[in-house]
């Protein structure tokens, strides 16, 4: 399923595809949960933790920060606990000119519910 916003498409990536995405190392995975949320709920391998407040600042100042990960072409996969905050982050990124933006549908919680051998 995909959701349209501001004439741009934010692709919803099913949780069952996350293990393949992690293995491919083609996506920059951005986890917008707080460090405390990650500590209590667990992390996603290879994900970069950028809590929502820091993330917004990083996106908005990317043109003046040559080291910003948002100056690359992506693709970017945003994730959070249930998929809502990361969707909001994806919208914010897209509104500020970041291309190739995706959201983990159902978030970390949906990924955790998958069988161990799911790919």
PDB file of C-alpha atoms in Angstrom:
ATOM      1  CA  UNK A   1       0.000   0.000   0.000  1.00  0.00           C
ATOM      2  CA  UNK A   2       1.210   3.514  -0.773  1.00  0.00           C
ATOM      3  CA  UNK A   3      -0.019   6.808   0.593  1.00  0.00           C
ATOM      4  CA  UNK A   4      -0.034  10.000  -1.451  1.00  0.00           C
ATOM      5  CA  UNK A   5       0.865  13.289   0.210  1.00  0.00           C
ATOM      6  CA  UNK A   6       1.671  16.607  -1.441  1.00  0.00           C
ATOM      7  CA  UNK A   7       1.658  14.985  -4.878  1.00  0.00           C
ATOM      8  CA  UNK A   8       4.582  12.818  -3.822  1.00  0.00           C
ATOM      9  CA  UNK A   9       4.475   9.150  -2.982  1.00  0.00           C
ATOM     10  CA  UNK A  10       5.715   7.769   0.325  1.00  0.00           C
ATOM     11  CA  UNK A  11       6.092   4.066  -0.190  1.00  0.00           C
ATOM     12  CA  UNK A  12       4.995   1.897   2.710  1.00  0.00           C
ATOM     13  CA  UNK A  13       7.471  -0.960   3.046  1.00  0.00           C
ATOM     14  CA  UNK A  14       5.963  -4.097   4.628  1.00  0.00           C
ATOM     15  CA  UNK A  15       7.752  -5.323   7.759  1.00  0.00           C
ATOM     16  CA  UNK A  16       8.303  -8.707   6.085  1.00  0.00           C
ATOM     17  CA  UNK A  17      10.763  -6.984   3.705  1.00  0.00           C
ATOM     18  CA  UNK A  18      12.907  -5.442   6.447  1.00  0.00           C
ATOM     19  CA  UNK A  19      15.333  -8.358   6.855  1.00  0.00           C
ATOM     20  CA  UNK A  20      16.103  -8.306   3.114  1.00  0.00           C
ATOM     21  CA  UNK A  21      16.546  -4.523   3.237  1.00  0.00           C
ATOM     22  CA  UNK A  22      18.965  -4.831   6.164  1.00  0.00           C
ATOM     23  CA  UNK A  23      20.922  -7.547   4.329  1.00  0.00           C
ATOM     24  CA  UNK A  24      21.069  -5.539   1.090  1.00  0.00           C
ATOM     25  CA  UNK A  25      22.645  -2.518   2.819  1.00  0.00           C
ATOM     26  CA  UNK A  26      21.089  -0.352   0.077  1.00  0.00           C
ATOM     27  CA  UNK A  27      18.820   1.687   2.366  1.00  0.00           C
ATOM     28  CA  UNK A  28      19.747   4.177   5.047  1.00  0.00           C
ATOM     29  CA  UNK A  29      17.450   3.070   7.882  1.00  0.00           C
ATOM     30  CA  UNK A  30      16.519   5.889  10.235  1.00  0.00           C
ATOM     31  CA  UNK A  31      14.883   5.025  13.550  1.00  0.00           C
ATOM     32  CA  UNK A  32      13.060   8.065  14.971  1.00  0.00           C
ATOM     33  CA  UNK A  33      12.376   6.532  18.398  1.00  0.00           C
ATOM     34  CA  UNK A  34      14.003   7.950  21.497  1.00  0.00           C
ATOM     35  CA  UNK A  35      17.140   6.199  22.788  1.00  0.00           C
ATOM     36  CA  UNK A  36      15.014   5.031  25.746  1.00  0.00           C
ATOM     37  CA  UNK A  37      12.468   3.521  23.338  1.00  0.00           C
ATOM     38  CA  UNK A  38      15.173   1.638  21.503  1.00  0.00           C
ATOM     39  CA  UNK A  39      16.676   0.454  24.780  1.00  0.00           C
ATOM     40  CA  UNK A  40      13.343  -0.885  26.039  1.00  0.00           C
ATOM     41  CA  UNK A  41      11.974  -2.221  22.718  1.00  0.00           C
ATOM     42  CA  UNK A  42      15.127  -3.288  20.923  1.00  0.00           C
ATOM     43  CA  UNK A  43      16.951  -1.970  17.895  1.00  0.00           C
ATOM     44  CA  UNK A  44      16.893  -2.604  14.183  1.00  0.00           C
ATOM     45  CA  UNK A  45      20.304  -3.700  12.862  1.00  0.00           C
ATOM     46  CA  UNK A  46      22.117  -1.004  10.842  1.00  0.00           C
ATOM     47  CA  UNK A  47      19.528   1.662  11.778  1.00  0.00           C
ATOM     48  CA  UNK A  48      20.718   5.153  12.627  1.00  0.00           C
ATOM     49  CA  UNK A  49      18.937   6.586  15.644  1.00  0.00           C
ATOM     50  CA  UNK A  50      17.691  10.117  14.994  1.00  0.00           C
ATOM     51  CA  UNK A  51      14.986  11.039  17.513  1.00  0.00           C
ATOM     52  CA  UNK A  52      12.251  13.160  15.950  1.00  0.00           C
ATOM     53  CA  UNK A  53      13.432  16.557  17.270  1.00  0.00           C
ATOM     54  CA  UNK A  54      17.022  15.972  16.151  1.00  0.00           C
ATOM     55  CA  UNK A  55      15.816  14.542  12.856  1.00  0.00           C
ATOM     56  CA  UNK A  56      13.809  17.646  11.969  1.00  0.00           C
ATOM     57  CA  UNK A  57      16.801  19.877  12.663  1.00  0.00           C
ATOM     58  CA  UNK A  58      19.109  17.626  10.617  1.00  0.00           C
ATOM     59  CA  UNK A  59      16.706  17.712   7.673  1.00  0.00           C
ATOM     60  CA  UNK A  60      16.139  21.457   7.846  1.00  0.00           C
ATOM     61  CA  UNK A  61      19.867  22.269   8.069  1.00  0.00           C
ATOM     62  CA  UNK A  62      21.126  19.670   5.585  1.00  0.00           C
ATOM     63  CA  UNK A  63      22.026  22.298   2.978  1.00  0.00           C
ATOM     64  CA  UNK A  64      24.438  23.965   5.415  1.00  0.00           C
ATOM     65  CA  UNK A  65      25.851  20.692   6.756  1.00  0.00           C
ATOM     66  CA  UNK A  66      27.855  18.841   4.094  1.00  0.00           C
ATOM     67  CA  UNK A  67      28.073  15.749   6.342  1.00  0.00           C
ATOM     68  CA  UNK A  68      24.306  15.300   6.663  1.00  0.00           C
ATOM     69  CA  UNK A  69      23.105  11.847   5.660  1.00  0.00           C
ATOM     70  CA  UNK A  70      20.180  13.599   3.994  1.00  0.00           C
ATOM     71  CA  UNK A  71      22.502  15.005   1.328  1.00  0.00           C
ATOM     72  CA  UNK A  72      22.786  11.553  -0.222  1.00  0.00           C
ATOM     73  CA  UNK A  73      20.302  10.137  -2.702  1.00  0.00           C
ATOM     74  CA  UNK A  74      19.014   7.467  -0.318  1.00  0.00           C
ATOM     75  CA  UNK A  75      16.915   5.457  -0.358  1.00  0.00           C
ATOM     76  CA  UNK A  76      15.812   6.284   3.168  1.00  0.00           C
ATOM     77  CA  UNK A  77      13.616   4.003   5.274  1.00  0.00           C
ATOM     78  CA  UNK A  78      12.081   5.697   8.303  1.00  0.00           C
ATOM     79  CA  UNK A  79      10.910   3.542  11.214  1.00  0.00           C
ATOM     80  CA  UNK A  80       9.493   3.895  14.712  1.00  0.00           C
ATOM     81  CA  UNK A  81       7.463   1.717  17.066  1.00  0.00           C
ATOM     82  CA  UNK A  82       4.213   1.527  15.085  1.00  0.00           C
ATOM     83  CA  UNK A  83       4.834   3.394  11.828  1.00  0.00           C
ATOM     84  CA  UNK A  84       3.052   6.671  12.597  1.00  0.00           C
ATOM     85  CA  UNK A  85       5.909   8.875  13.865  1.00  0.00           C
ATOM     86  CA  UNK A  86       8.186   7.573  11.123  1.00  0.00           C
ATOM     87  CA  UNK A  87       5.536   8.404   8.524  1.00  0.00           C
ATOM     88  CA  UNK A  88       5.419  11.952   9.900  1.00  0.00           C
ATOM     89  CA  UNK A  89       9.227  12.067   9.679  1.00  0.00           C
ATOM     90  CA  UNK A  90       9.088  10.837   6.077  1.00  0.00           C
ATOM     91  CA  UNK A  91       6.589  13.579   5.214  1.00  0.00           C
ATOM     92  CA  UNK A  92       8.828  16.185   6.866  1.00  0.00           C
ATOM     93  CA  UNK A  93      11.856  14.934   4.944  1.00  0.00           C
ATOM     94  CA  UNK A  94       9.953  14.938   1.674  1.00  0.00           C
ATOM     95  CA  UNK A  95       8.573  18.437   2.264  1.00  0.00           C
ATOM     96  CA  UNK A  96      12.170  19.627   2.711  1.00  0.00           C
ATOM     97  CA  UNK A  97      13.390  18.148  -0.560  1.00  0.00           C
ATOM     98  CA  UNK A  98      14.665  14.750   0.544  1.00  0.00           C
ATOM     99  CA  UNK A  99      13.986  12.230  -2.208  1.00  0.00           C
ATOM    100  CA  UNK A 100      13.578   8.448  -2.227  1.00  0.00           C
ATOM    101  CA  UNK A 101      11.747   8.352   1.117  1.00  0.00           C
ATOM    102  CA  UNK A 102      10.027   5.212   2.474  1.00  0.00           C
ATOM    103  CA  UNK A 103       8.240   4.269   5.692  1.00  0.00           C
ATOM    104  CA  UNK A 104       8.258   0.927   7.532  1.00  0.00           C
ATOM    105  CA  UNK A 105       4.594  -0.077   7.611  1.00  0.00           C
ATOM    106  CA  UNK A 106       3.610  -1.102  11.134  1.00  0.00           C
ATOM    107  CA  UNK A 107       7.045  -0.104  12.440  1.00  0.00           C
ATOM    108  CA  UNK A 108       9.369  -2.053  14.701  1.00  0.00           C
ATOM    109  CA  UNK A 109       6.397  -3.723  16.423  1.00  0.00           C
ATOM    110  CA  UNK A 110       5.237  -5.322  13.152  1.00  0.00           C
ATOM    111  CA  UNK A 111       8.773  -6.519  12.409  1.00  0.00           C
ATOM    112  CA  UNK A 112       9.038  -8.126  15.856  1.00  0.00           C
ATOM    113  CA  UNK A 113       5.803 -10.070  15.287  1.00  0.00           C
ATOM    114  CA  UNK A 114       7.199 -11.836  12.220  1.00  0.00           C
ATOM    115  CA  UNK A 115       8.287 -15.495  12.500  1.00  0.00           C
ATOM    116  CA  UNK A 116      12.036 -15.917  13.082  1.00  0.00           C
ATOM    117  CA  UNK A 117      12.622 -17.353   9.602  1.00  0.00           C
ATOM    118  CA  UNK A 118      10.731 -14.566   7.794  1.00  0.00           C
ATOM    119  CA  UNK A 119      12.582 -12.836   4.926  1.00  0.00           C
TER     120      UNK A 119
END
